[in-house]
CSV table of C-alpha atoms in Angstrom, one decimal:
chain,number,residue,atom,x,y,z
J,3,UNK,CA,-6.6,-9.7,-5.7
J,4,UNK,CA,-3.9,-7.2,-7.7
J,5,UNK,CA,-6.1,-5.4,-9.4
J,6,UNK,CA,-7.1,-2.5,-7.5
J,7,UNK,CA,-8.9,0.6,-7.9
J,8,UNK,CA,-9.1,3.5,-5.9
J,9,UNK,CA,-12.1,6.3,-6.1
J,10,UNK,CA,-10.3,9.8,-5.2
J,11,UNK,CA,-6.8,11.3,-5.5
J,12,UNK,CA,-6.8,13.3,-2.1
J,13,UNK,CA,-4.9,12.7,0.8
J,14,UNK,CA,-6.3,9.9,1.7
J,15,UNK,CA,-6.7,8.7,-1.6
J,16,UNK,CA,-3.3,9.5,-3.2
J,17,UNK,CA,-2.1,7.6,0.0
J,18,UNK,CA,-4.2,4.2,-0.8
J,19,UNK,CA,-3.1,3.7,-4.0
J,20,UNK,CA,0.6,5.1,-2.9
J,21,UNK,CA,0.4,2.2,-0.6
J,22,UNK,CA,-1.2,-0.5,-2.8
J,23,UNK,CA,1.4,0.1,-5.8
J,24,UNK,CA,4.4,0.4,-3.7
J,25,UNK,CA,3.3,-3.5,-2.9
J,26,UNK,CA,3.4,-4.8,-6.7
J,27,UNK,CA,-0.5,-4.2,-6.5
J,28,UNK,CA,-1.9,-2.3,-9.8
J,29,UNK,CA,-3.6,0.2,-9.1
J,30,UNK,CA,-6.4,2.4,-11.1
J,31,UNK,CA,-6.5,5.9,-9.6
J,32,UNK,CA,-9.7,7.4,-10.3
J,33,UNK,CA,-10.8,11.0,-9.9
J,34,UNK,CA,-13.2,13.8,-11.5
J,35,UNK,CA,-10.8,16.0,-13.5
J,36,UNK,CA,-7.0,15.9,-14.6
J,37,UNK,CA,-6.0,18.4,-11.9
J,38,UNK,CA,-7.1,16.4,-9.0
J,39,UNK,CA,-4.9,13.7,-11.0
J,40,UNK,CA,-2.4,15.5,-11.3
J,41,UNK,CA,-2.5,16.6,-7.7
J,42,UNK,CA,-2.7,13.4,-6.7
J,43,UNK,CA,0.3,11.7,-8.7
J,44,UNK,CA,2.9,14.2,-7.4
J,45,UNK,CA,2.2,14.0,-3.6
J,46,UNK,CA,2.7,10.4,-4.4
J,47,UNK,CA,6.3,11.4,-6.1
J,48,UNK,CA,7.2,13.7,-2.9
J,49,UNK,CA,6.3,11.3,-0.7
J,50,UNK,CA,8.3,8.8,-2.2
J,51,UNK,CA,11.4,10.9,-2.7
J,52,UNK,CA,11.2,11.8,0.9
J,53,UNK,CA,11.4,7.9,1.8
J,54,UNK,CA,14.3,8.0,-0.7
J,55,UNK,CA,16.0,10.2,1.2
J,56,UNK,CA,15.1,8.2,4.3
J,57,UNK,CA,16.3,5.5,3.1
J,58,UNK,CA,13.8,3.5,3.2
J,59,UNK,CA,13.2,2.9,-0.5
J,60,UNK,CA,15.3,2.9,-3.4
J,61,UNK,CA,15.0,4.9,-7.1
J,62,UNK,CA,14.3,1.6,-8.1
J,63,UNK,CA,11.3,1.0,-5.6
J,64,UNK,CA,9.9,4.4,-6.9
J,65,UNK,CA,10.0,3.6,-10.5
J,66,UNK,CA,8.1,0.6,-9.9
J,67,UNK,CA,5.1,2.0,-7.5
J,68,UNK,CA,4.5,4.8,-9.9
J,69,UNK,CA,4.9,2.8,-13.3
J,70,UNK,CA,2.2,0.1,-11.2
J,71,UNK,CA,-0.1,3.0,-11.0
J,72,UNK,CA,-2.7,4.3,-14.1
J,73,UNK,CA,-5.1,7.3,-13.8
J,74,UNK,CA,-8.6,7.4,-15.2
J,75,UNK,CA,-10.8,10.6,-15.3
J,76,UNK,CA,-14.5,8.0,-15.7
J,77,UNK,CA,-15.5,5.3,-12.8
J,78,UNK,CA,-16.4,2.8,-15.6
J,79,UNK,CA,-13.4,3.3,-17.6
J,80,UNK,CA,-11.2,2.5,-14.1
J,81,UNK,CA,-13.1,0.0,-13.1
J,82,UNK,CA,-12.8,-3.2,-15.8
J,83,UNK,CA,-10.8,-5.3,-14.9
J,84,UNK,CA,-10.4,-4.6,-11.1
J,85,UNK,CA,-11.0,-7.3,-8.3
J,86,UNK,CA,-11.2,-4.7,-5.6
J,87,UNK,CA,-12.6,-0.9,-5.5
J,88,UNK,CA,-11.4,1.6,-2.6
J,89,UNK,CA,-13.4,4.7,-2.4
J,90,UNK,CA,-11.7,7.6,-1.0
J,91,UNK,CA,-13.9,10.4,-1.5
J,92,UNK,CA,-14.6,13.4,0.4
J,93,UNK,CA,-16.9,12.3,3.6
J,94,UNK,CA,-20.0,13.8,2.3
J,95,UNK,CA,-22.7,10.7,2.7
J,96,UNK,CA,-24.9,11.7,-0.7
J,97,UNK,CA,-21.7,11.6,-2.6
J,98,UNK,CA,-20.8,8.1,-1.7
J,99,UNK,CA,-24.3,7.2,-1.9
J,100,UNK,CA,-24.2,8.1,-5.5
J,101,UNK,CA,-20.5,6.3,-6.0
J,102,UNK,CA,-21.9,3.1,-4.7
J,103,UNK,CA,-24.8,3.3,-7.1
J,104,UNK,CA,-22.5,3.8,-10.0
J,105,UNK,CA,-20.1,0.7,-8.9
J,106,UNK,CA,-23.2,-1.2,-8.8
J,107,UNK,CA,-24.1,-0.9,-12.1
J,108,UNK,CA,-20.6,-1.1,-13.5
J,109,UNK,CA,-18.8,-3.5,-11.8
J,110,UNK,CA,-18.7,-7.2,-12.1
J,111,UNK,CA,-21.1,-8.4,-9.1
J,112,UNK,CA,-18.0,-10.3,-7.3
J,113,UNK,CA,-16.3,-6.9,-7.2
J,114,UNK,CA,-15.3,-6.2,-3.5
J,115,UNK,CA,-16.5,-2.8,-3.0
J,116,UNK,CA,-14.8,-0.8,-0.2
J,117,UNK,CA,-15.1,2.9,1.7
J,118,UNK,CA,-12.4,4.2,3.7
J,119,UNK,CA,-15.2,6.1,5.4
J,120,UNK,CA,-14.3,7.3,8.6
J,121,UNK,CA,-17.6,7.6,10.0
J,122,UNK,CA,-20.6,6.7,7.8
J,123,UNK,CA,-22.9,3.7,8.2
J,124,UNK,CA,-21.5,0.8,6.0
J,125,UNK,CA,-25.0,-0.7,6.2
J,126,UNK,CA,-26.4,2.3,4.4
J,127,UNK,CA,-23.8,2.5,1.9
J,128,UNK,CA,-24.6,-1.5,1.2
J,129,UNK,CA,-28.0,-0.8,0.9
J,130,UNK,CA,-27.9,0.5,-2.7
J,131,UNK,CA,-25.6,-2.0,-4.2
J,132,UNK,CA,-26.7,-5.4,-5.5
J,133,UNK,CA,-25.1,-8.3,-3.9
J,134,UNK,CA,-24.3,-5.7,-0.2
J,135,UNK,CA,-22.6,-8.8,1.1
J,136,UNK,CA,-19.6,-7.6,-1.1
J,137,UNK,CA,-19.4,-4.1,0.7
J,138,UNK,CA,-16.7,-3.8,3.6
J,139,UNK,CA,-15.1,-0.4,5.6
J,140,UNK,CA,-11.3,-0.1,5.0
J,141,UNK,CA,-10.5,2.8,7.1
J,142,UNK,CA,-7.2,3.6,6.8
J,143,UNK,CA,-5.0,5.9,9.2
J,144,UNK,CA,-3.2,9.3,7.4
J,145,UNK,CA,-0.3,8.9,6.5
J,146,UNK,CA,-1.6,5.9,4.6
J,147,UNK,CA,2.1,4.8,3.6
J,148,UNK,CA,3.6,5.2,7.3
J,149,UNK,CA,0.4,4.0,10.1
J,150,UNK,CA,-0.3,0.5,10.5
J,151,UNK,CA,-3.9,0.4,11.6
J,152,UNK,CA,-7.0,-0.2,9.3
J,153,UNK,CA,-10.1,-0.5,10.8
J,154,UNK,CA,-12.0,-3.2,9.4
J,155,UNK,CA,-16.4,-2.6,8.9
J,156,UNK,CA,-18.4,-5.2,9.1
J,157,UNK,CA,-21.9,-3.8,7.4
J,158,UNK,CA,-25.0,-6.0,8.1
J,159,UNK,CA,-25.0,-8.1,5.8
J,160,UNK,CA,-21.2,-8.3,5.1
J,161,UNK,CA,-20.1,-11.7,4.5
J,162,UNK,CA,-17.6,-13.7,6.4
J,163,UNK,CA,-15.8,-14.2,2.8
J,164,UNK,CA,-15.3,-10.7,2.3
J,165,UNK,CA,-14.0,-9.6,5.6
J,166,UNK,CA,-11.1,-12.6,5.7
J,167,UNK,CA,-10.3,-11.7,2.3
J,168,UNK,CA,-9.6,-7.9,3.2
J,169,UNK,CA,-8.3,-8.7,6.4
J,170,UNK,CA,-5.6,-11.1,4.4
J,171,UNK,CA,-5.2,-8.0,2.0
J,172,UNK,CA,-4.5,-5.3,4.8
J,173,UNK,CA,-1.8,-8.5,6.2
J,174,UNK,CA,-0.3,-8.4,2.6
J,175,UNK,CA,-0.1,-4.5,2.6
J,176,UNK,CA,1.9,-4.4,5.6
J,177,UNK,CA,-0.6,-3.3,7.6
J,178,UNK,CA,-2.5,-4.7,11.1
J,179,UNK,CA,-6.4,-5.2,10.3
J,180,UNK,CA,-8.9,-5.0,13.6
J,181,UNK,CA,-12.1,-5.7,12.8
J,182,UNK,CA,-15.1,-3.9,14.2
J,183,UNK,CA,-18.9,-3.0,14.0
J,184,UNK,CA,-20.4,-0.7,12.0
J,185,UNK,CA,-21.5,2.0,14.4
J,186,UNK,CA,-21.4,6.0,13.9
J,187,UNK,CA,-18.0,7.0,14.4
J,188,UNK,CA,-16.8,2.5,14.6
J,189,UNK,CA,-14.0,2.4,17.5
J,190,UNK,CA,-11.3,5.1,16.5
J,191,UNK,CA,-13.4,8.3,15.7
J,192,UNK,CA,-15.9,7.6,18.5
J,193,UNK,CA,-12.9,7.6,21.2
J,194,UNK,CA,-10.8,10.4,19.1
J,195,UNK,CA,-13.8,13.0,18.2
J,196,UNK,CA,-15.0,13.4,21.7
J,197,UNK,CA,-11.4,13.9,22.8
J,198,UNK,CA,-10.7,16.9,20.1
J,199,UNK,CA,-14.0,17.9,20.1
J,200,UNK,CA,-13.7,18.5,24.4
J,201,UNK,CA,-9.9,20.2,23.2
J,202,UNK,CA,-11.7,22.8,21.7
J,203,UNK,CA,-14.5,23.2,24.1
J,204,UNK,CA,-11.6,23.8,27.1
J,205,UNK,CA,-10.3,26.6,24.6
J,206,UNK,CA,-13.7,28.0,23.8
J,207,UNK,CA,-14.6,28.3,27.6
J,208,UNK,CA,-10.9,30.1,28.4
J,209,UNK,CA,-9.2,27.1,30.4
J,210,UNK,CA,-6.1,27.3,28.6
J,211,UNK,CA,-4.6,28.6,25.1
J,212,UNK,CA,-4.0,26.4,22.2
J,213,UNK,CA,-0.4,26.0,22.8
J,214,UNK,CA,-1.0,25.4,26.2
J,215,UNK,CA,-3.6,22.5,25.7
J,216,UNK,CA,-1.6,20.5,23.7
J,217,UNK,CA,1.5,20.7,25.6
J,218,UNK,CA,-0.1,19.4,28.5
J,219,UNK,CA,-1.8,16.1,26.2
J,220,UNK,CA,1.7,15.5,24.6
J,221,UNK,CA,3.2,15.9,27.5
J,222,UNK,CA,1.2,15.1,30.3
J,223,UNK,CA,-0.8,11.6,28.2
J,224,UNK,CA,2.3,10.8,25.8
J,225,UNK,CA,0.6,11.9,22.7
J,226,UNK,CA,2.7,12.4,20.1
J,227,UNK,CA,0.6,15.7,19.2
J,228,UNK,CA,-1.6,17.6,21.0
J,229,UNK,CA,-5.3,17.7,20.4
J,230,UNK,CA,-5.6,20.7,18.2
J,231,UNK,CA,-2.7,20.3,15.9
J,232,UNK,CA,-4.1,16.7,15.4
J,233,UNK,CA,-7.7,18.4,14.4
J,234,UNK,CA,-5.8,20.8,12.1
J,235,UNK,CA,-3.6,18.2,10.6
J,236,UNK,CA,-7.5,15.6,10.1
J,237,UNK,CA,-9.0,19.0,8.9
J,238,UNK,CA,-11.8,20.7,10.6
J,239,UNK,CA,-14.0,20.2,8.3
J,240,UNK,CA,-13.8,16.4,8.5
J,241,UNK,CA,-13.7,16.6,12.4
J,242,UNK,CA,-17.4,18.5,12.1
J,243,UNK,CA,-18.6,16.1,9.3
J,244,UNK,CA,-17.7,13.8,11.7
J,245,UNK,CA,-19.3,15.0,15.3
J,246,UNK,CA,-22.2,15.1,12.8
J,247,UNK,CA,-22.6,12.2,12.2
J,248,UNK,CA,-22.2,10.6,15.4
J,249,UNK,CA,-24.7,12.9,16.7
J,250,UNK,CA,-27.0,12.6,14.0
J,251,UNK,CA,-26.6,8.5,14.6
J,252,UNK,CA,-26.4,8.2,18.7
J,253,UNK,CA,-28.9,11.3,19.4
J,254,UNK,CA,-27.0,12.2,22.3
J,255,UNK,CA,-25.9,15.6,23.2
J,256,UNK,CA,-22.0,14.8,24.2
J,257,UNK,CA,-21.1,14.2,20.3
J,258,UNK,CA,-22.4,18.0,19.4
J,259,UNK,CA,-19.8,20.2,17.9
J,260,UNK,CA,-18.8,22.7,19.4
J,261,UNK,CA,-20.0,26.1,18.3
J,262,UNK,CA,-15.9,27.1,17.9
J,263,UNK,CA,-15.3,24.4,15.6
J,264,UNK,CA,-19.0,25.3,13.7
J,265,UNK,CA,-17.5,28.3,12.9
J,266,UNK,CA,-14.6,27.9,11.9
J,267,UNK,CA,-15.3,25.5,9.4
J,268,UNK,CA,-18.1,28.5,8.0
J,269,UNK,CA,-15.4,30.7,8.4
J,270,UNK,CA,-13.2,28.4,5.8
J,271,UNK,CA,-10.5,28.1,8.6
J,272,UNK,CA,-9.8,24.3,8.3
J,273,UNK,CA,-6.6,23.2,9.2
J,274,UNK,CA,-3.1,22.8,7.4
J,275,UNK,CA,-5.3,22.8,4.2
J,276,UNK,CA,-6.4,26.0,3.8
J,277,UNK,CA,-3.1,27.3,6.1
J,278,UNK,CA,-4.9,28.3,9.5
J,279,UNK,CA,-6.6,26.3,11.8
J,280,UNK,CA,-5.8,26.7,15.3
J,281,UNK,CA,-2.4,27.4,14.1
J,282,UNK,CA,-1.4,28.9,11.2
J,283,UNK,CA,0.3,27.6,8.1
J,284,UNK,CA,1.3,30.5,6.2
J,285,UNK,CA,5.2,29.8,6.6
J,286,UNK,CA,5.8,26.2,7.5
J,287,UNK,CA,3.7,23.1,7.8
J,288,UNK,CA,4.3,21.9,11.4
J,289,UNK,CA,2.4,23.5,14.0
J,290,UNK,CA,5.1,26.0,15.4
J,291,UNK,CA,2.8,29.4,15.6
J,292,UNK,CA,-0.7,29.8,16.8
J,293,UNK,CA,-2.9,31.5,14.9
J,294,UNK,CA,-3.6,34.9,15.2
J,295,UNK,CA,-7.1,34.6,16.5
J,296,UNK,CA,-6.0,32.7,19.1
J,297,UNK,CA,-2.5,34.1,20.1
C-alpha cells in the first residue's frame, strides 16, 4: 500500500496524512471546503518547521512530505486510485455512517477502509459497507507525528488479512500497533475517560482547584499532564462525545458525564480550541493560567 487517503484535514487528520507522507507514502487529503484545506496544509508546514528547528528533519525531508501530499475538496475525486482510506472526521456517529456509505459505493471493493474513531463501534460502521471484512479501527494518538501507539479495531467480521496488513502498515509508519476489540471506548478511552471524567467530578464537588488537581496527577502518578489540561488539550467536546458513547454502549451509570463537563461543552467552552477550557488560552497555548471561572 502507498497510496493513501485520508478523510478530514483537522488535527487529527492533518496529522495522518503529515505522518503518512513524511514516510514516502502519497497521500490524498480530503475535506469539505478549501479553507479546511487550507487549514489543514499549513499546520502540516508549522509542524514540520518546528521539527526543522528540532532537528529532527531536514528542508529537504519537508519538501518531500508536502510535495507527497495532494488535496481534493470531493471523496470520489480523492479516492481513485488509493489502496487504503483513513477517515478522520469529526466523532459524530451519523457523519461517519454517511462517509462509509459513500466509500462504499466509490471505492474499489478491496479498498481497506479505516476510522481513527476513538470510540465508535467498528462493527456498526462495517455494517453499511459491502465486503465489512475490509473495515479496521486505526486510532491514532495526537500528536499523530510524535506518539507511537495506534490502537488496532478488530470489527466483527474484520478479516485476519486486513488486520496483519495494517498492523505491518502502522510497523512501516514508525509506529507500535496493539490490537484490540471493538468495544465502546476499546482499551485507551475506556481507562482515560473515566479518569478525566472523575478529574472533573473532584472539581465539581470542591475537593481541590484545577491547578491543584493536576499537580497532584503529574506529580503524585508521573503523568506528564494533569487531568484537565489533558481534557482541554483532547477537547471537551470529544471527551463528552465520548462518555456518550460509552454510556450509551455499557448502560452503566459510572461512564455518565459529568454535569460540569455537560455544560461546558453547551456553554462552547472546549478546550485550547476555542481558548478556555479549564484554563484559558487567550495568551499562550500551554496550560499556565486557570480560567477565570475557576480561579
Amino acid at each position: 500500500m502507498k497510496n493513501i487517503a485520508v478523510i478530514g484535514a483537522g488535527t487529527m487528520g492533518n496529522g495522518i496524512a503529515h505522518t503518512f507522507a513524511q514516510k514516502g507514502f502519497k497521500v490524498c487529503l480530503i475535506d469539505i471546503s478549501d479553507k479546511a484545506i487550507e487549514r489543514g496544509m499549513n499546520t502540516i508546514v508549522s509542524n514540520l518547521d518546528r521539527m526543522i528547528a528540532k532537528g529532527s528533519i531536514t528542508e529537504a525531508d519537508k519538501k518531500a512530505t508536502i510535495e507527497n501530499i495532494i488535496t481534493y475538496t470531493d471523496v470520489k475525486d480523492g479516492v481513485v486510485n488509493v489502496d487504503l482510506v483513513v477517515e478522520a472526521a469529526t466523532e459524530n456517529i451519523n457523519l461517519k455512517l454517511n462517509i462509509f456509505k459513500e466509500l462504499s459505493e466509490v471505492c474499489r471493493e478491496d479498498v481497506i477502509l479505516a476510522s481513527n474513531t476513538s470510540s465508535i463501534s467498528i462493527t456498526q460502521i462495517a455494517a453499511v459497507v459491502k465486503n465489512p471484512e475490509r473495515v479496521i479501527g486505526m486510532h491514532f494518538m495526537n500528536p499523530v507525528p510524535i506518539m507511537k501507539l495506534v490502537e488496532i479495531i478488530r470489527g466483527y467480521n474484520t478479516s485476519d488479512e486486513v488486520t496483519k496488513k495494517i498492523m505491518d502498515l502502522s510497523v512501516a509508519l514508525g509506529k507500535t500497533p496493539t490490537e484490540v476489540n471493538d468495544y465502546p471506548g476499546f482499551v485507551a478511552n475506556r481507562i482515560l475517560m473515566p479518569m478525566i471524567n472523575e478529574s472533573i467530578e473532584t472539581l465539581y464537588n470542591g475537593v481541590a482547584g484545577v491547578s491543584e488537581i493536576d499537580t497532584v496527577m503529574k506529580l503524585g502518578m508521573a503523568h506528564p499532564m494533569g487531568p484537565l489540561q489533558l481534557a482541554d488539550f483532547i477537547g471537551l467536546d470529544v471527551c463528552l462525545s465520548i462518555l456518550n458513547v460509552m454510556y450509551d454502549g455499557f448502560k452503566n451509570p459510572k461512564y455518565a458525564p459529568c454535569p460540569l463537563l455537560v455544560n461546558m461543552v453547551m456553554a462552547g467552552k472546549l478546550g485550547v480550541k476555542s481558548g478556555e477550557g479549564f484554563y484559558d488560552y487567550s495568551e499562550s497555548k500551554k496550560a499556565e493560567k486557570v480560567a477565570k471561572m475557576f480561579s
